[in-house]
PDB file of C-alpha atoms in Angstrom:
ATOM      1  CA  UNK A   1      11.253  13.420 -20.595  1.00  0.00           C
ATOM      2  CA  UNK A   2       7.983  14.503 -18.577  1.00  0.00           C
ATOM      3  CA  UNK A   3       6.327  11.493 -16.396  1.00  0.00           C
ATOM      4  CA  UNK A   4       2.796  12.703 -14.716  1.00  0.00           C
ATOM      5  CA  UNK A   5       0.354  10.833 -12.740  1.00  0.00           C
ATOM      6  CA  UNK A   6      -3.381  12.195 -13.209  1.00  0.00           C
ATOM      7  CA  UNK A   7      -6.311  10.493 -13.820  1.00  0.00           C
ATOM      8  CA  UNK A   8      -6.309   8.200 -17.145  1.00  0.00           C
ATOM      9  CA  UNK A   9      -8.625   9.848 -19.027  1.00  0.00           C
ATOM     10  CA  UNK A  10      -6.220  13.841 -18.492  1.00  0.00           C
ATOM     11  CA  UNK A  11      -3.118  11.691 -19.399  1.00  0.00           C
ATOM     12  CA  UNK A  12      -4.944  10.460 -22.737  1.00  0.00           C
ATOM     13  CA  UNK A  13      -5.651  14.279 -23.615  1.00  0.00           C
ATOM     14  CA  UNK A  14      -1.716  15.098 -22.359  1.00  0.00           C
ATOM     15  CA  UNK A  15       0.253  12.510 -24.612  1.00  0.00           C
ATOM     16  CA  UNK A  16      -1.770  13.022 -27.630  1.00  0.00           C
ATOM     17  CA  UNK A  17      -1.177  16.790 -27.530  1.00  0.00           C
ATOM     18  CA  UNK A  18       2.330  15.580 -26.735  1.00  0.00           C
ATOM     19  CA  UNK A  19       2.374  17.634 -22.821  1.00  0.00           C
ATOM     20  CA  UNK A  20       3.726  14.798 -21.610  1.00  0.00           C
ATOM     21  CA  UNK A  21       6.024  11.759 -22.651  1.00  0.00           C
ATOM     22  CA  UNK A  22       4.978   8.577 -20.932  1.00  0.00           C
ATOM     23  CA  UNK A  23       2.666   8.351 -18.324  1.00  0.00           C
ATOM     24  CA  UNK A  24       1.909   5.180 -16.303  1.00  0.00           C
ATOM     25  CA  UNK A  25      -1.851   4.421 -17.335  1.00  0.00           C
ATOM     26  CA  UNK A  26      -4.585   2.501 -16.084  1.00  0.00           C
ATOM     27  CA  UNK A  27      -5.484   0.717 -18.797  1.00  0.00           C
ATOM     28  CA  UNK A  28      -3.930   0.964 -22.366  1.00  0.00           C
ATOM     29  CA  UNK A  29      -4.741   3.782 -25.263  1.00  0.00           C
ATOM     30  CA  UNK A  30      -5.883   2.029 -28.291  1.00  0.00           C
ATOM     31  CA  UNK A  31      -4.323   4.690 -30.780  1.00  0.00           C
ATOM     32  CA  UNK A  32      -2.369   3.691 -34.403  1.00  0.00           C
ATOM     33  CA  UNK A  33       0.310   6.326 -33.197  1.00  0.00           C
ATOM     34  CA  UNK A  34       0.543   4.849 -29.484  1.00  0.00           C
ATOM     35  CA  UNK A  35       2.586   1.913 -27.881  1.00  0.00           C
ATOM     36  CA  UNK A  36       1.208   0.366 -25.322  1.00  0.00           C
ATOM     37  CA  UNK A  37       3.802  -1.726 -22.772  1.00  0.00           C
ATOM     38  CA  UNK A  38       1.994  -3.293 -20.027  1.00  0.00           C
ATOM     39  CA  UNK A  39       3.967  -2.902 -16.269  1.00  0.00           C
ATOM     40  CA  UNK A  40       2.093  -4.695 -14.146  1.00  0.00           C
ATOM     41  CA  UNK A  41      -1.697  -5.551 -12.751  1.00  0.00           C
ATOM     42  CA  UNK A  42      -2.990  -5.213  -8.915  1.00  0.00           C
ATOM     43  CA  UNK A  43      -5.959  -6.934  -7.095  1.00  0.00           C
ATOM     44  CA  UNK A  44      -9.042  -4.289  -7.506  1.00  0.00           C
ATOM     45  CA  UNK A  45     -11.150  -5.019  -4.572  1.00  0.00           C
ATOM     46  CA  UNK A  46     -14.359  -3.630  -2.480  1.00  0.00           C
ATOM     47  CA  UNK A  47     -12.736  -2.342   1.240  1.00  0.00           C
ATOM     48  CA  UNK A  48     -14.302  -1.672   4.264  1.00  0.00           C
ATOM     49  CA  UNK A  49     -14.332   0.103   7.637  1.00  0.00           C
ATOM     50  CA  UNK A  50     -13.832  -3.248  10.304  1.00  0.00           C
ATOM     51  CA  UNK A  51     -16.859  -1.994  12.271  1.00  0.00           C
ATOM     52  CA  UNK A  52     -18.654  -1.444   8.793  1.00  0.00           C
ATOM     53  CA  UNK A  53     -21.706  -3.856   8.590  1.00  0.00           C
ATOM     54  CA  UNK A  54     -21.795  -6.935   7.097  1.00  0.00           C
ATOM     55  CA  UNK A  55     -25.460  -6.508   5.700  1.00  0.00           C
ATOM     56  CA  UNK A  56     -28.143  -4.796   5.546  1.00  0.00           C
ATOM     57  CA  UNK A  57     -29.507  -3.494   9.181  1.00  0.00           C
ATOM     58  CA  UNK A  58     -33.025  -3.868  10.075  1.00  0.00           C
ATOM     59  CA  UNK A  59     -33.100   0.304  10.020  1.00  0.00           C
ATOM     60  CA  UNK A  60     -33.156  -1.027   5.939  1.00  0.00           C
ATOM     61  CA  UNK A  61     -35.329  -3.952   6.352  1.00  0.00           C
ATOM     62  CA  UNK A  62     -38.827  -1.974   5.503  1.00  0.00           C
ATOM     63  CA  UNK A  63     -36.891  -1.134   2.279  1.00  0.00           C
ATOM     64  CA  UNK A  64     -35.671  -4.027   0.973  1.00  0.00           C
ATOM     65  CA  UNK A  65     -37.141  -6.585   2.247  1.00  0.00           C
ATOM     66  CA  UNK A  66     -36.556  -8.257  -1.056  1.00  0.00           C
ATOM     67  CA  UNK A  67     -33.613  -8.330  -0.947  1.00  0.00           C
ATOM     68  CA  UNK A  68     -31.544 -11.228   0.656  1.00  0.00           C
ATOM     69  CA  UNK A  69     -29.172 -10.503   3.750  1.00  0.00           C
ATOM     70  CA  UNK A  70     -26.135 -10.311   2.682  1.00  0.00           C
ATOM     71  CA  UNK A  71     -22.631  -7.725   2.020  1.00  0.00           C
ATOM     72  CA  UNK A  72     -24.467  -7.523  -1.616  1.00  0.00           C
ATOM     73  CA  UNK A  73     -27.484  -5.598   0.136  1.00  0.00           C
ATOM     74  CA  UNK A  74     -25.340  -2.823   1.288  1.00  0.00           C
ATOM     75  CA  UNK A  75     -24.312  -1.399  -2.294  1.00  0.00           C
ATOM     76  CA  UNK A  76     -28.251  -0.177  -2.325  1.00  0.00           C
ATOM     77  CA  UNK A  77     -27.638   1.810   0.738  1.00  0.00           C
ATOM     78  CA  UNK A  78     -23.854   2.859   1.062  1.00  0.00           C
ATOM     79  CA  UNK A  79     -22.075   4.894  -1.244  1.00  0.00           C
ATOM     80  CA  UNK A  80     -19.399   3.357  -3.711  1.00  0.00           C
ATOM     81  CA  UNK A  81     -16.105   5.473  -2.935  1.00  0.00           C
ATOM     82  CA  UNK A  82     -13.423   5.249  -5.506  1.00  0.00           C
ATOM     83  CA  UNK A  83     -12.465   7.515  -8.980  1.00  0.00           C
ATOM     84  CA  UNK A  84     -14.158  10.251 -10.337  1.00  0.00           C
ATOM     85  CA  UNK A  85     -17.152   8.345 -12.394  1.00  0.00           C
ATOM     86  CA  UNK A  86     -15.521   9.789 -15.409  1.00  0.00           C
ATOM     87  CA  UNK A  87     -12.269   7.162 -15.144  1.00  0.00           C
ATOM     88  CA  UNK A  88     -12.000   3.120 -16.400  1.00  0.00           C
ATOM     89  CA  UNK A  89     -11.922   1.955 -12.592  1.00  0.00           C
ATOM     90  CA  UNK A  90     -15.130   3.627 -11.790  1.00  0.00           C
ATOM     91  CA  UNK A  91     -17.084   3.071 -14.998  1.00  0.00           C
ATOM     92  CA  UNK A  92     -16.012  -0.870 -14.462  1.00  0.00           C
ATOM     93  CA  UNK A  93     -16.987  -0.956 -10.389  1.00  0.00           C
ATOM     94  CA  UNK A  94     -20.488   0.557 -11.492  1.00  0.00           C
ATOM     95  CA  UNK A  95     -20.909  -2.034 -14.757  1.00  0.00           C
ATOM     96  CA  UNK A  96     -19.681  -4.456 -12.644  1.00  0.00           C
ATOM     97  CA  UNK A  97     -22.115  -3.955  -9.708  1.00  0.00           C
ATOM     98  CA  UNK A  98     -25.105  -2.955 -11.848  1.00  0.00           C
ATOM     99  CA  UNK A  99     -24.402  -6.299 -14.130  1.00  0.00           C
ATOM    100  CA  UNK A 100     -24.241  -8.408 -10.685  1.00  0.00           C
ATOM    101  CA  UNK A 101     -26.496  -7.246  -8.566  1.00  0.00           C
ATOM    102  CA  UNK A 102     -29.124  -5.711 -11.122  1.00  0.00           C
ATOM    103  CA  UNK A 103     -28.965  -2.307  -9.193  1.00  0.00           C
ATOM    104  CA  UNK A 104     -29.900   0.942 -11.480  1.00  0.00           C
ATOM    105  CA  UNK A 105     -29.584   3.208  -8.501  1.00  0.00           C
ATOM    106  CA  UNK A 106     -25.818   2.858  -6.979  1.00  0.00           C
ATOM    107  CA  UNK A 107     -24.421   6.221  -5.696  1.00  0.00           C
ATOM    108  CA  UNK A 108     -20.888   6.985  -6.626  1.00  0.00           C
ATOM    109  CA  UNK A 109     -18.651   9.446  -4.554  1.00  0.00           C
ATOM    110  CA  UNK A 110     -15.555   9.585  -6.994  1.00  0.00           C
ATOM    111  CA  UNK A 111     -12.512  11.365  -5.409  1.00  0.00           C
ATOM    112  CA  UNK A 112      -9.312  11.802  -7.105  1.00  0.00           C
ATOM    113  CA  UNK A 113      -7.248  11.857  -4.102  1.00  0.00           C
ATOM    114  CA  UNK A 114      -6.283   7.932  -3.138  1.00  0.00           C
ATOM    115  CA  UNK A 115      -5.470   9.484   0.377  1.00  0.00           C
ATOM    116  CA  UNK A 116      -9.255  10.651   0.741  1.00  0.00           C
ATOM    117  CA  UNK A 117     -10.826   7.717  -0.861  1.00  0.00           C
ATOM    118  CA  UNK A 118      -8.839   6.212   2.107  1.00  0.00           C
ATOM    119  CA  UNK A 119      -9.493   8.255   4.635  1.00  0.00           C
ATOM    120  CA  UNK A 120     -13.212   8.300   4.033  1.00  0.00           C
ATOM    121  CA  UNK A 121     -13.783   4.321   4.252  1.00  0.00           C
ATOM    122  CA  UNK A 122     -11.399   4.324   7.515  1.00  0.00           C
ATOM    123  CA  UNK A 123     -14.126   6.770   8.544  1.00  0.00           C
ATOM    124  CA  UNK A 124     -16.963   4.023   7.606  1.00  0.00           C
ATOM    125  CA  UNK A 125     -18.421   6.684   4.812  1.00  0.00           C
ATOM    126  CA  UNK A 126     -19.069   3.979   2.643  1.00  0.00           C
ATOM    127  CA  UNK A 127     -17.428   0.812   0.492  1.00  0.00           C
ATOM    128  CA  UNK A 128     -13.874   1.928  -1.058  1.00  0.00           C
ATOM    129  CA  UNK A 129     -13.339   0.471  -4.737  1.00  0.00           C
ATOM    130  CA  UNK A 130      -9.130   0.552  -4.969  1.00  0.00           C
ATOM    131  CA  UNK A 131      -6.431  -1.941  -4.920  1.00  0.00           C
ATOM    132  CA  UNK A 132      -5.967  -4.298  -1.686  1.00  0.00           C
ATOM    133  CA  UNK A 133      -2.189  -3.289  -2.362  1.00  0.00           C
ATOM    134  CA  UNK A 134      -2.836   0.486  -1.235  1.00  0.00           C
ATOM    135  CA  UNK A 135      -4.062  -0.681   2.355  1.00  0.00           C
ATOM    136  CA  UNK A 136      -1.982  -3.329   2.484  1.00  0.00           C
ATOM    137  CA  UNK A 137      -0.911  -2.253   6.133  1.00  0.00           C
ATOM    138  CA  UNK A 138      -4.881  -1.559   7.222  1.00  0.00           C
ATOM    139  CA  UNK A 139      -6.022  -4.823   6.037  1.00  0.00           C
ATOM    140  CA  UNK A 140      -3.224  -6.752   7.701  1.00  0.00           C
ATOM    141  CA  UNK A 141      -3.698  -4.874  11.054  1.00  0.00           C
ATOM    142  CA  UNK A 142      -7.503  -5.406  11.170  1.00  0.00           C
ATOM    143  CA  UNK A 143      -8.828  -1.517  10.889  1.00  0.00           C
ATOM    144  CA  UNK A 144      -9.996  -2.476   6.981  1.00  0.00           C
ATOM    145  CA  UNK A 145     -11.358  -5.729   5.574  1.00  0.00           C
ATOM    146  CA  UNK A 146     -12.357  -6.547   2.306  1.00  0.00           C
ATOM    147  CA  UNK A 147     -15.801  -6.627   1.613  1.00  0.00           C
ATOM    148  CA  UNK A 148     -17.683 -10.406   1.165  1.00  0.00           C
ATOM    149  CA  UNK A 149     -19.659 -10.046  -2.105  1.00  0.00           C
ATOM    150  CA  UNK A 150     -20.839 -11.367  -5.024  1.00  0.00           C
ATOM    151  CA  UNK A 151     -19.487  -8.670  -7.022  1.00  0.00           C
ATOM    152  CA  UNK A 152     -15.884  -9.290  -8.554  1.00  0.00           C
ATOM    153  CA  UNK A 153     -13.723  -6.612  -9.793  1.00  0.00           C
ATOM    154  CA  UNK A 154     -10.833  -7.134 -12.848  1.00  0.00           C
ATOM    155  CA  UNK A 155      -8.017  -6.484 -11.116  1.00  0.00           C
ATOM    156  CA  UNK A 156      -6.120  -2.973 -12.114  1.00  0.00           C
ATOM    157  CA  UNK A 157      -3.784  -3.265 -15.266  1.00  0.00           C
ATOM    158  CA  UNK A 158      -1.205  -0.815 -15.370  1.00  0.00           C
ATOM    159  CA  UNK A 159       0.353   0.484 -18.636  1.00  0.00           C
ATOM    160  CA  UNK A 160       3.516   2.662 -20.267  1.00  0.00           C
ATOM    161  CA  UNK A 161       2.075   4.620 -23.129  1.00  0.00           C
ATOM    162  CA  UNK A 162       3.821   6.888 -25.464  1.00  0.00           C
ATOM    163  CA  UNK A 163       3.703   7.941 -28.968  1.00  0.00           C
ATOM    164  CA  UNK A 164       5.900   5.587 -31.608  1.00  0.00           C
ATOM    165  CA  UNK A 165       8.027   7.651 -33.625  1.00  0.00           C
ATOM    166  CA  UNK A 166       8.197  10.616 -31.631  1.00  0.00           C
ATOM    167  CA  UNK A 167      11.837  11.926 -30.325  1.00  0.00           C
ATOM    168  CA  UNK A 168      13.482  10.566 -27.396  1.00  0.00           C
ATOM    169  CA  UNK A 169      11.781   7.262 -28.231  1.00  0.00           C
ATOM    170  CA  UNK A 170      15.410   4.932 -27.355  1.00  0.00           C
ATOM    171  CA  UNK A 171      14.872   7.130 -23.984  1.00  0.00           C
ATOM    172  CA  UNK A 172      11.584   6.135 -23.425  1.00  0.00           C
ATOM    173  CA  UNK A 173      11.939   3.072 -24.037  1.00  0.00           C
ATOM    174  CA  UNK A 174      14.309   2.278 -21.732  1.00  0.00           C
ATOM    175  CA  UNK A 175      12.296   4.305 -18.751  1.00  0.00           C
ATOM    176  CA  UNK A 176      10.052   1.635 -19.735  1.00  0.00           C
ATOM    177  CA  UNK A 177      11.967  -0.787 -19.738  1.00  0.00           C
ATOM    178  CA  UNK A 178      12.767  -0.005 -15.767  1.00  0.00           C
ATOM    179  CA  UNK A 179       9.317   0.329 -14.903  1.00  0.00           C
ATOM    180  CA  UNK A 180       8.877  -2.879 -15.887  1.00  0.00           C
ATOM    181  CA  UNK A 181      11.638  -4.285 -13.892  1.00  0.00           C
ATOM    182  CA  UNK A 182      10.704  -2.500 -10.870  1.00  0.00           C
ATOM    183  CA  UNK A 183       7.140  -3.358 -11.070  1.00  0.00           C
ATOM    184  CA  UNK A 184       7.970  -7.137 -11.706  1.00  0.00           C
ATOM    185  CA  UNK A 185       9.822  -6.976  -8.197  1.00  0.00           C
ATOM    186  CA  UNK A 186       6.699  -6.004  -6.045  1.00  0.00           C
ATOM    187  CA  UNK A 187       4.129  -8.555  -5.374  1.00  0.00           C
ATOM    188  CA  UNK A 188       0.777  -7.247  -4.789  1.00  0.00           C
TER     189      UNK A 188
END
Protein backbone atom coordinates (compact mmCIF):
# COMPACT_ATOMS: atom_id res chain seq x y z
CA UNK A 1 0.00 0.00 0.00
CA UNK A 2 1.41 3.52 -1.25
CA UNK A 3 -0.29 6.72 0.59
CA UNK A 4 1.02 10.22 -1.09
CA UNK A 5 0.04 13.68 -0.42
CA UNK A 6 0.35 16.03 -3.64
CA UNK A 7 -1.87 18.30 -4.96
CA UNK A 8 -5.50 16.80 -5.91
CA UNK A 9 -5.44 17.15 -9.30
CA UNK A 10 -1.40 14.77 -9.47
CA UNK A 11 -3.18 12.26 -7.10
CA UNK A 12 -6.21 11.96 -9.69
CA UNK A 13 -3.54 11.21 -12.55
CA UNK A 14 -1.57 8.71 -9.78
CA UNK A 15 -4.59 6.38 -8.73
CA UNK A 16 -6.02 6.07 -12.09
CA UNK A 17 -2.68 4.88 -13.52
CA UNK A 18 -2.74 2.87 -10.31
CA UNK A 19 1.00 4.73 -8.84
CA UNK A 20 -0.57 4.98 -5.87
CA UNK A 21 -3.30 3.20 -3.64
CA UNK A 22 -5.28 5.69 -1.63
CA UNK A 23 -4.52 9.08 -1.29
CA UNK A 24 -6.30 11.52 1.08
CA UNK A 25 -8.07 14.00 -1.47
CA UNK A 26 -9.50 17.27 -1.40
CA UNK A 27 -12.54 16.73 -2.76
CA UNK A 28 -13.89 13.36 -4.18
CA UNK A 29 -13.11 11.69 -7.87
CA UNK A 30 -16.32 11.15 -9.59
CA UNK A 31 -15.08 7.91 -11.51
CA UNK A 32 -17.45 4.46 -12.10
CA UNK A 33 -14.18 2.54 -11.02
CA UNK A 34 -13.50 4.86 -7.83
CA UNK A 35 -14.84 4.82 -4.15
CA UNK A 36 -15.07 7.73 -2.62
CA UNK A 37 -15.12 7.65 1.57
CA UNK A 38 -15.34 11.01 2.97
CA UNK A 39 -12.78 11.61 6.32
CA UNK A 40 -13.52 14.70 7.39
CA UNK A 41 -14.15 18.65 6.39
CA UNK A 42 -12.12 21.86 7.84
CA UNK A 43 -13.13 25.61 8.03
CA UNK A 44 -11.60 27.22 4.61
CA UNK A 45 -11.07 30.75 5.52
CA UNK A 46 -9.35 34.20 4.21
CA UNK A 47 -6.11 34.87 6.88
CA UNK A 48 -4.26 37.74 7.50
CA UNK A 49 -1.05 39.39 8.71
CA UNK A 50 -2.44 41.28 12.33
CA UNK A 51 -0.87 44.54 11.11
CA UNK A 52 -2.46 43.77 7.58
CA UNK A 53 -5.10 46.52 6.79
CA UNK A 54 -8.48 46.35 7.32
CA UNK A 55 -9.42 48.29 4.01
CA UNK A 56 -8.49 49.93 1.45
CA UNK A 57 -5.76 52.88 2.26
CA UNK A 58 -6.19 56.22 0.87
CA UNK A 59 -2.70 55.39 -1.26
CA UNK A 60 -5.91 53.29 -3.19
CA UNK A 61 -8.52 55.83 -2.81
CA UNK A 62 -7.85 57.65 -6.43
CA UNK A 63 -8.46 54.06 -7.69
CA UNK A 64 -11.38 52.93 -6.35
CA UNK A 65 -13.13 55.36 -5.18
CA UNK A 66 -16.13 53.30 -6.07
CA UNK A 67 -15.66 51.08 -4.19
CA UNK A 68 -16.96 51.02 -0.50
CA UNK A 69 -14.39 50.85 2.51
CA UNK A 70 -14.28 47.81 3.59
CA UNK A 71 -11.86 44.16 4.02
CA UNK A 72 -13.84 43.39 0.54
CA UNK A 73 -11.81 46.38 -1.14
CA UNK A 74 -8.53 44.82 -0.48
CA UNK A 75 -8.98 41.60 -2.80
CA UNK A 76 -8.60 44.40 -5.81
CA UNK A 77 -5.26 45.33 -4.50
CA UNK A 78 -3.60 42.35 -2.52
CA UNK A 79 -2.76 39.18 -3.89
CA UNK A 80 -4.88 35.95 -3.05
CA UNK A 81 -2.17 33.41 -1.61
CA UNK A 82 -3.23 29.85 -1.49
CA UNK A 83 -2.92 26.57 -4.19
CA UNK A 84 -1.57 26.52 -7.41
CA UNK A 85 -4.71 28.03 -9.58
CA UNK A 86 -4.76 24.68 -11.19
CA UNK A 87 -6.32 22.85 -7.76
CA UNK A 88 -10.34 22.73 -6.39
CA UNK A 89 -9.38 25.16 -3.39
CA UNK A 90 -8.07 27.79 -5.65
CA UNK A 91 -10.49 27.53 -8.57
CA UNK A 92 -13.38 27.83 -5.65
CA UNK A 93 -11.54 31.02 -3.65
CA UNK A 94 -11.38 32.78 -7.20
CA UNK A 95 -15.30 31.71 -8.23
CA UNK A 96 -16.08 32.50 -4.97
CA UNK A 97 -14.55 36.03 -4.85
CA UNK A 98 -15.28 36.89 -8.50
CA UNK A 99 -19.15 35.68 -7.85
CA UNK A 100 -19.16 38.03 -4.56
CA UNK A 101 -17.47 40.80 -5.17
CA UNK A 102 -17.89 41.02 -9.12
CA UNK A 103 -14.01 41.34 -9.49
CA UNK A 104 -12.57 40.04 -13.09
CA UNK A 105 -9.09 41.09 -12.14
CA UNK A 106 -8.00 39.13 -8.74
CA UNK A 107 -4.28 38.10 -8.74
CA UNK A 108 -3.54 34.64 -7.56
CA UNK A 109 -0.04 33.61 -6.12
CA UNK A 110 -0.66 29.73 -5.84
CA UNK A 111 2.14 27.93 -3.88
CA UNK A 112 2.16 24.34 -3.22
CA UNK A 113 4.07 24.50 -0.12
CA UNK A 114 1.40 25.13 3.00
CA UNK A 115 4.63 26.25 4.93
CA UNK A 116 5.19 29.18 2.29
CA UNK A 117 1.64 30.06 1.78
CA UNK A 118 2.20 30.58 5.58
CA UNK A 119 5.10 32.16 5.76
CA UNK A 120 4.24 34.69 3.11
CA UNK A 121 0.89 36.09 4.86
CA UNK A 122 2.94 36.16 8.34
CA UNK A 123 5.09 38.39 6.13
CA UNK A 124 1.83 40.62 5.17
CA UNK A 125 2.42 39.55 1.24
CA UNK A 126 -1.07 39.33 0.82
CA UNK A 127 -4.58 37.43 2.02
CA UNK A 128 -3.85 33.52 2.66
CA UNK A 129 -6.86 31.22 1.39
CA UNK A 130 -6.23 27.79 3.76
CA UNK A 131 -7.88 26.23 6.65
CA UNK A 132 -8.16 28.27 10.11
CA UNK A 133 -7.04 24.72 11.48
CA UNK A 134 -3.37 25.11 9.94
CA UNK A 135 -2.73 28.43 12.02
CA UNK A 136 -4.57 27.43 14.66
CA UNK A 137 -1.63 28.53 17.06
CA UNK A 138 -1.14 32.13 15.00
CA UNK A 139 -4.68 32.99 15.17
CA UNK A 140 -5.02 32.20 18.85
CA UNK A 141 -1.80 34.16 19.74
CA UNK A 142 -2.81 37.30 17.77
CA UNK A 143 0.13 37.37 14.88
CA UNK A 144 -2.86 36.16 12.20
CA UNK A 145 -6.55 37.06 12.09
CA UNK A 146 -9.06 36.08 9.85
CA UNK A 147 -10.04 38.37 7.37
CA UNK A 148 -13.77 40.35 7.80
CA UNK A 149 -15.44 39.88 4.39
CA UNK A 150 -18.24 39.34 2.49
CA UNK A 151 -16.75 36.55 0.74
CA UNK A 152 -17.47 32.97 2.27
CA UNK A 153 -15.49 30.00 1.48
CA UNK A 154 -17.02 26.04 1.58
CA UNK A 155 -15.13 24.74 4.05
CA UNK A 156 -12.36 21.94 2.85
CA UNK A 157 -13.83 18.32 2.43
CA UNK A 158 -11.40 15.74 2.72
CA UNK A 159 -11.71 12.33 0.99
CA UNK A 160 -10.18 8.45 0.81
CA UNK A 161 -10.22 7.47 -2.82
CA UNK A 162 -9.20 4.26 -4.34
CA UNK A 163 -10.11 2.06 -7.12
CA UNK A 164 -13.09 -0.73 -6.28
CA UNK A 165 -12.03 -4.00 -7.27
CA UNK A 166 -8.48 -3.57 -7.38
CA UNK A 167 -6.12 -5.90 -5.00
CA UNK A 168 -5.51 -5.17 -1.50
CA UNK A 169 -9.01 -3.66 -1.43
CA UNK A 170 -9.94 -5.48 2.46
CA UNK A 171 -6.46 -3.52 3.17
CA UNK A 172 -7.55 -0.43 2.01
CA UNK A 173 -10.39 -0.43 3.35
CA UNK A 174 -9.51 -0.75 6.62
CA UNK A 175 -6.60 2.16 6.27
CA UNK A 176 -9.72 3.88 5.61
CA UNK A 177 -11.47 2.89 7.95
CA UNK A 178 -8.66 4.45 10.54
CA UNK A 179 -8.49 7.58 8.83
CA UNK A 180 -11.78 8.01 9.52
CA UNK A 181 -11.51 7.33 13.13
CA UNK A 182 -8.61 9.47 13.58
CA UNK A 183 -10.01 12.31 11.72
CA UNK A 184 -13.40 12.07 13.68
CA UNK A 185 -11.18 12.67 16.92
CA UNK A 186 -9.77 16.17 15.90
CA UNK A 187 -12.00 19.10 16.01
CA UNK A 188 -11.14 21.79 13.71
Amino acid sequence: IDIAMDNTPELRQRILSQDIDIPPMTGSMPHEQVRNDKLCSYPFRFVVASEFPREPSEKFALDTAHEPCTADGLFAHYPIITWPAYTTASTHVMSRIRETLGLSEVRLWGVSSIQTIVDMVHAGRGIGALSSALVRPALSSGALRILDTSVTLSDLEFYAVYLKNSANNALKQAIRRLAQDAAAGYTP
